[in-house]
Coordinates of N, CA and C in Angstrom, one line a residue:
X1 N 166.8 100.0 83.3 CA 167.5 98.5 83.5 C 168.7 99.3 82.8
X2 N 169.8 99.1 82.8 CA 171.0 99.1 82.4 C 171.1 98.0 81.0
X3 N 171.6 98.6 80.0 CA 171.2 98.3 78.5 C 172.7 97.0 78.8
X4 N 173.7 97.5 79.3 CA 174.6 96.6 78.7 C 174.8 95.6 79.7
X5 N 174.3 95.3 80.9 CA 174.4 93.8 81.7 C 173.3 93.6 82.7
X6 N 171.7 94.0 81.5 CA 170.2 94.7 81.8 C 170.4 94.2 83.3
X7 N 171.0 94.6 84.5 CA 170.5 94.7 86.0 C 169.9 96.4 86.5
X8 N 169.0 96.5 87.0 CA 168.5 97.9 87.2 C 169.6 99.4 87.2
X9 N 168.7 100.1 87.1 CA 169.8 100.9 86.8 C 169.4 102.5 87.4
X10 N 170.1 103.0 88.5 CA 169.7 103.7 89.8 C 169.7 105.4 89.0
X11 N 169.0 106.1 89.2 CA 168.7 107.6 87.8 C 168.5 108.0 89.0
X12 N 169.1 109.5 88.4 CA 168.1 110.1 89.6 C 166.7 110.9 89.0
X13 N 165.6 110.6 90.0 CA 163.7 110.9 89.5 C 163.7 112.2 88.5
X14 N 162.5 112.1 87.8 CA 162.7 113.2 86.9 C 160.6 113.9 87.6
X15 N 160.6 114.4 86.6 CA 159.4 115.2 87.2 C 158.2 113.9 86.3
X16 N 158.8 113.6 85.2 CA 158.3 112.4 84.2 C 158.5 110.9 84.9
X17 N 158.3 111.0 86.0 CA 158.5 109.5 86.7 C 157.1 109.5 87.8
X18 N 156.6 110.6 87.9 CA 156.0 110.6 88.9 C 154.6 109.9 88.5
X19 N 154.1 109.8 87.4 CA 153.0 109.3 87.0 C 153.1 108.0 87.8
X20 N 154.7 106.8 87.0 CA 154.7 105.7 87.3 C 154.9 105.5 89.0
X21 N 155.5 106.3 89.8 CA 155.8 106.1 91.2 C 154.6 106.0 92.2
X22 N 153.8 107.3 91.5 CA 152.3 107.3 91.9 C 151.6 105.5 92.1
X23 N 151.2 105.4 90.8 CA 151.1 103.8 90.7 C 151.6 103.0 91.2
X24 N 152.7 103.2 91.7 CA 153.7 101.9 92.4 C 152.8 102.1 93.7
X25 N 152.8 103.4 94.3 CA 152.1 103.7 95.3 C 150.6 103.2 95.4
X26 N 149.8 103.5 94.9 CA 148.8 103.8 94.5 C 148.8 102.2 94.6
X27 N 149.3 101.2 94.1 CA 148.8 99.5 93.8 C 149.4 99.3 95.2
X28 N 150.6 99.9 96.2 CA 150.6 99.3 97.8 C 149.8 99.5 98.7
X29 N 149.0 100.7 98.6 CA 148.0 101.7 99.0 C 146.2 100.1 98.8
X30 N 146.7 99.9 97.7 CA 145.2 98.9 97.4 C 145.7 97.8 97.9
X31 N 146.7 97.3 97.4 CA 146.9 95.4 98.6 C 146.8 96.0 100.3
X32 N 147.2 96.8 100.6 CA 147.3 96.8 102.0 C 145.8 97.1 102.8
X33 N 144.8 97.4 101.5 CA 143.4 98.1 102.3 C 142.9 96.5 102.2
X34 N 143.4 96.3 101.1 CA 142.6 94.6 101.0 C 142.6 93.8 101.7
X35 N 144.1 94.0 102.9 CA 144.6 93.5 103.8 C 143.9 93.3 105.2
X36 N 143.4 94.5 105.2 CA 142.8 95.0 106.7 C 143.4 96.3 106.9
X37 N 145.0 97.0 106.4 CA 145.9 97.6 106.8 C 145.8 98.7 106.6
X38 N 145.0 99.4 106.9 CA 144.7 100.9 106.2 C 145.8 101.7 106.9
X39 N 146.5 101.3 108.3 CA 146.4 102.1 109.7 C 147.6 103.3 108.6
X40 N 148.2 102.3 108.1 CA 150.1 102.9 107.3 C 149.3 104.2 106.5
X41 N 148.7 103.9 105.6 CA 148.5 105.1 104.0 C 147.5 105.1 103.8
X42 N 146.4 104.7 104.8 CA 145.0 105.1 104.7 C 144.1 103.3 103.1
X43 N 143.4 103.8 102.4 CA 142.3 103.4 101.8 C 142.0 104.4 100.5
X44 N 142.5 105.5 100.8 CA 141.9 106.5 99.6 C 143.8 106.3 98.7
X45 N 143.7 106.3 97.3 CA 144.7 106.4 96.2 C 145.7 107.6 96.9
X46 N 147.1 107.3 96.7 CA 148.0 108.6 96.8 C 148.4 109.6 95.7
X47 N 147.9 109.5 94.5 CA 147.5 110.2 93.4 C 145.9 111.1 94.2
X48 N 145.1 110.7 94.6 CA 144.4 111.7 94.8 C 144.2 112.5 96.0
X49 N 145.8 112.6 97.1 CA 145.4 113.2 97.9 C 146.9 114.7 97.5
X50 N 147.2 115.7 98.4 CA 147.7 116.5 98.6 C 148.8 116.4 99.1
X51 N 148.9 115.9 100.1 CA 150.1 115.6 100.6 C 151.3 114.6 100.4
X52 N 152.5 114.7 100.2 CA 153.8 114.5 99.6 C 153.8 113.0 100.9
X53 N 154.9 112.0 100.9 CA 154.4 110.7 101.2 C 155.7 110.2 101.3
X54 N 156.9 109.9 102.3 CA 158.2 109.2 102.1 C 158.0 107.7 102.4
X55 N 159.5 106.8 101.3 CA 159.1 105.6 102.0 C 160.5 105.6 102.1
X56 N 161.3 104.4 102.4 CA 162.8 103.9 103.4 C 162.9 103.0 102.1
X57 N 164.2 102.8 101.7 CA 164.9 101.0 101.4 C 166.0 101.2 101.6
X58 N 165.9 99.8 102.2 CA 166.5 98.5 102.5 C 167.9 98.5 101.7
X59 N 167.6 98.4 100.3 CA 168.5 98.2 99.3 C 169.1 99.2 99.1
X60 N 169.2 100.8 99.5 CA 170.1 101.5 99.0 C 171.7 101.5 100.1
X61 N 171.4 100.4 100.0 CA 173.0 100.5 100.9 C 174.4 100.6 99.5
X62 N 173.6 99.6 98.8 CA 174.6 99.4 97.9 C 175.1 101.0 97.1
X63 N 174.4 102.0 97.1 CA 174.5 103.0 96.4 C 175.2 104.0 97.5
X64 N 174.4 103.7 98.8 CA 175.0 104.7 99.5 C 176.6 104.4 99.8
X65 N 177.0 103.4 100.3 CA 178.6 102.6 100.5 C 179.0 103.4 99.0
X66 N 178.8 103.5 97.8 CA 179.3 103.9 96.6 C 179.5 105.3 96.4
X67 N 178.7 105.7 97.7 CA 178.5 107.5 97.3 C 179.6 108.0 98.9
X68 N 179.9 106.8 99.2 CA 180.7 107.1 100.8 C 179.6 107.7 102.3
X69 N 178.2 107.0 102.1 CA 177.8 107.2 103.0 C 177.7 105.8 104.0
X70 N 177.7 106.5 105.1 CA 178.4 105.3 105.8 C 177.0 104.6 107.3
X71 N 176.2 105.9 106.9 CA 174.6 105.3 107.6 C 173.3 105.8 107.0
X72 N 172.2 105.0 107.2 CA 170.9 105.0 106.2 C 169.6 104.7 107.9
X73 N 169.3 106.0 106.6 CA 168.2 106.4 108.6 C 166.9 106.3 107.7
X74 N 165.7 105.7 108.0 CA 164.2 105.6 107.7 C 163.7 106.5 108.4
X75 N 162.2 106.4 108.0 CA 161.2 106.1 109.0 C 160.0 105.8 108.6
X76 N 159.2 105.0 109.1 CA 157.9 104.0 108.9 C 156.6 104.5 109.9
X77 N 155.5 104.3 109.3 CA 154.7 104.0 110.2 C 155.0 103.0 111.3
X78 N 154.4 103.6 112.3 CA 155.0 102.3 113.7 C 153.3 101.5 114.2
X79 N 152.5 102.2 113.8 CA 151.4 101.5 114.1 C 150.4 100.2 113.8
X80 N 149.2 99.9 113.9 CA 148.8 98.6 113.9 C 149.7 97.6 114.8
X81 N 149.5 96.0 113.8 CA 150.9 95.5 115.3 C 152.7 96.0 114.7
X82 N 153.2 96.6 114.5 CA 154.5 96.7 114.4 C 154.6 96.5 113.0
X83 N 154.6 95.5 112.2 CA 155.1 94.6 111.1 C 155.9 94.8 110.7
X84 N 155.6 96.1 110.2 CA 157.0 97.3 109.0 C 157.5 97.8 110.0
X85 N 157.8 98.2 111.4 CA 159.2 98.1 111.6 C 159.9 97.2 112.1
X86 N 159.3 95.9 112.5 CA 160.0 94.6 112.2 C 160.9 93.9 110.9
X87 N 159.8 94.5 109.8 CA 160.5 94.2 108.7 C 161.5 95.3 108.8
X88 N 162.1 96.1 109.1 CA 163.2 97.4 108.7 C 164.1 96.7 109.5
X89 N 164.1 96.7 111.1 CA 165.0 95.2 111.6 C 165.0 94.3 110.8
X90 N 164.6 93.6 110.5 CA 164.8 92.5 109.9 C 165.7 92.8 108.4
X91 N 165.9 93.9 108.4 CA 166.9 94.5 107.3 C 168.1 94.5 107.8
X92 N 168.5 95.0 108.7 CA 169.7 95.3 110.0 C 169.2 96.6 110.4
X93 N 168.3 97.3 110.7 CA 168.0 98.4 111.1 C 167.7 98.4 112.5
X94 N 167.9 99.1 113.0 CA 167.8 99.0 114.7 C 167.1 100.2 114.6
X95 N 166.3 100.4 115.8 CA 165.6 101.6 116.1 C 166.4 103.3 116.5
X96 N 165.6 104.3 116.5 CA 166.7 105.5 116.9 C 165.1 106.3 117.8
X97 N 164.4 106.4 117.4 CA 163.1 107.3 118.4 C 162.1 106.8 117.6
X98 N 161.2 106.8 118.4 CA 159.1 106.6 118.2 C 159.4 108.0 118.1
X99 N 158.6 108.4 116.9 CA 157.9 109.7 117.1 C 156.3 109.9 116.8
X100 N 155.3 110.8 117.0 CA 154.4 111.0 116.4 C 153.8 112.1 115.5
X101 N 153.0 111.8 114.4 CA 152.8 113.2 113.8 C 150.7 113.5 113.9
X102 N 150.3 113.9 114.6 CA 149.0 114.2 114.7 C 148.8 113.0 116.1
X103 N 147.3 112.3 115.1 CA 147.6 110.2 115.8 C 148.0 109.5 114.7
X104 N 149.6 110.0 114.0 CA 150.0 108.6 113.4 C 151.3 108.5 113.9
X105 N 151.4 107.4 114.5 CA 152.8 106.7 114.8 C 153.9 106.2 114.3
X106 N 155.2 107.0 114.4 CA 156.6 106.5 113.7 C 157.1 106.2 114.1
X107 N 158.3 105.4 113.5 CA 159.8 105.3 113.7 C 160.9 105.4 112.8
X108 N 162.1 106.4 113.4 CA 162.5 106.5 113.3 C 164.0 105.8 113.4
X109 N 164.5 104.7 112.1 CA 165.6 103.8 112.2 C 166.6 103.5 111.3
X110 N 167.8 103.3 112.0 CA 169.2 103.8 111.5 C 169.4 102.4 110.9
X111 N 170.4 102.2 110.0 CA 171.1 100.5 109.7 C 172.5 101.4 109.3
X112 N 173.5 101.4 110.7 CA 175.6 101.6 110.3 C 176.0 100.5 108.7
X113 N 176.6 101.5 108.0 CA 177.3 100.6 106.7 C 178.4 99.7 107.0

């Protein structure tokens, strides 16, 4: 948090942030697994895996604009019922191209700012 105004502060991540980031992902994996949605990240906690994972952030628009960036791109899981793709579309992203990584269906989306 920003000490002056109490709002969230954006800063570069450090190696010291890894445990907190993994804990957030592990919480998301547990929630998805409880709701029968294991197709995206499986049912195993991320901190027990060796492969890296990426996540898009539709709230990055303000930071992108402040840095002079006019286009955001994200990729996400496009399997199951497609709700994650629909979520990003509800945030103003449009579909660019589907892709597959082995059996994992993905979608590339973009949002012009």
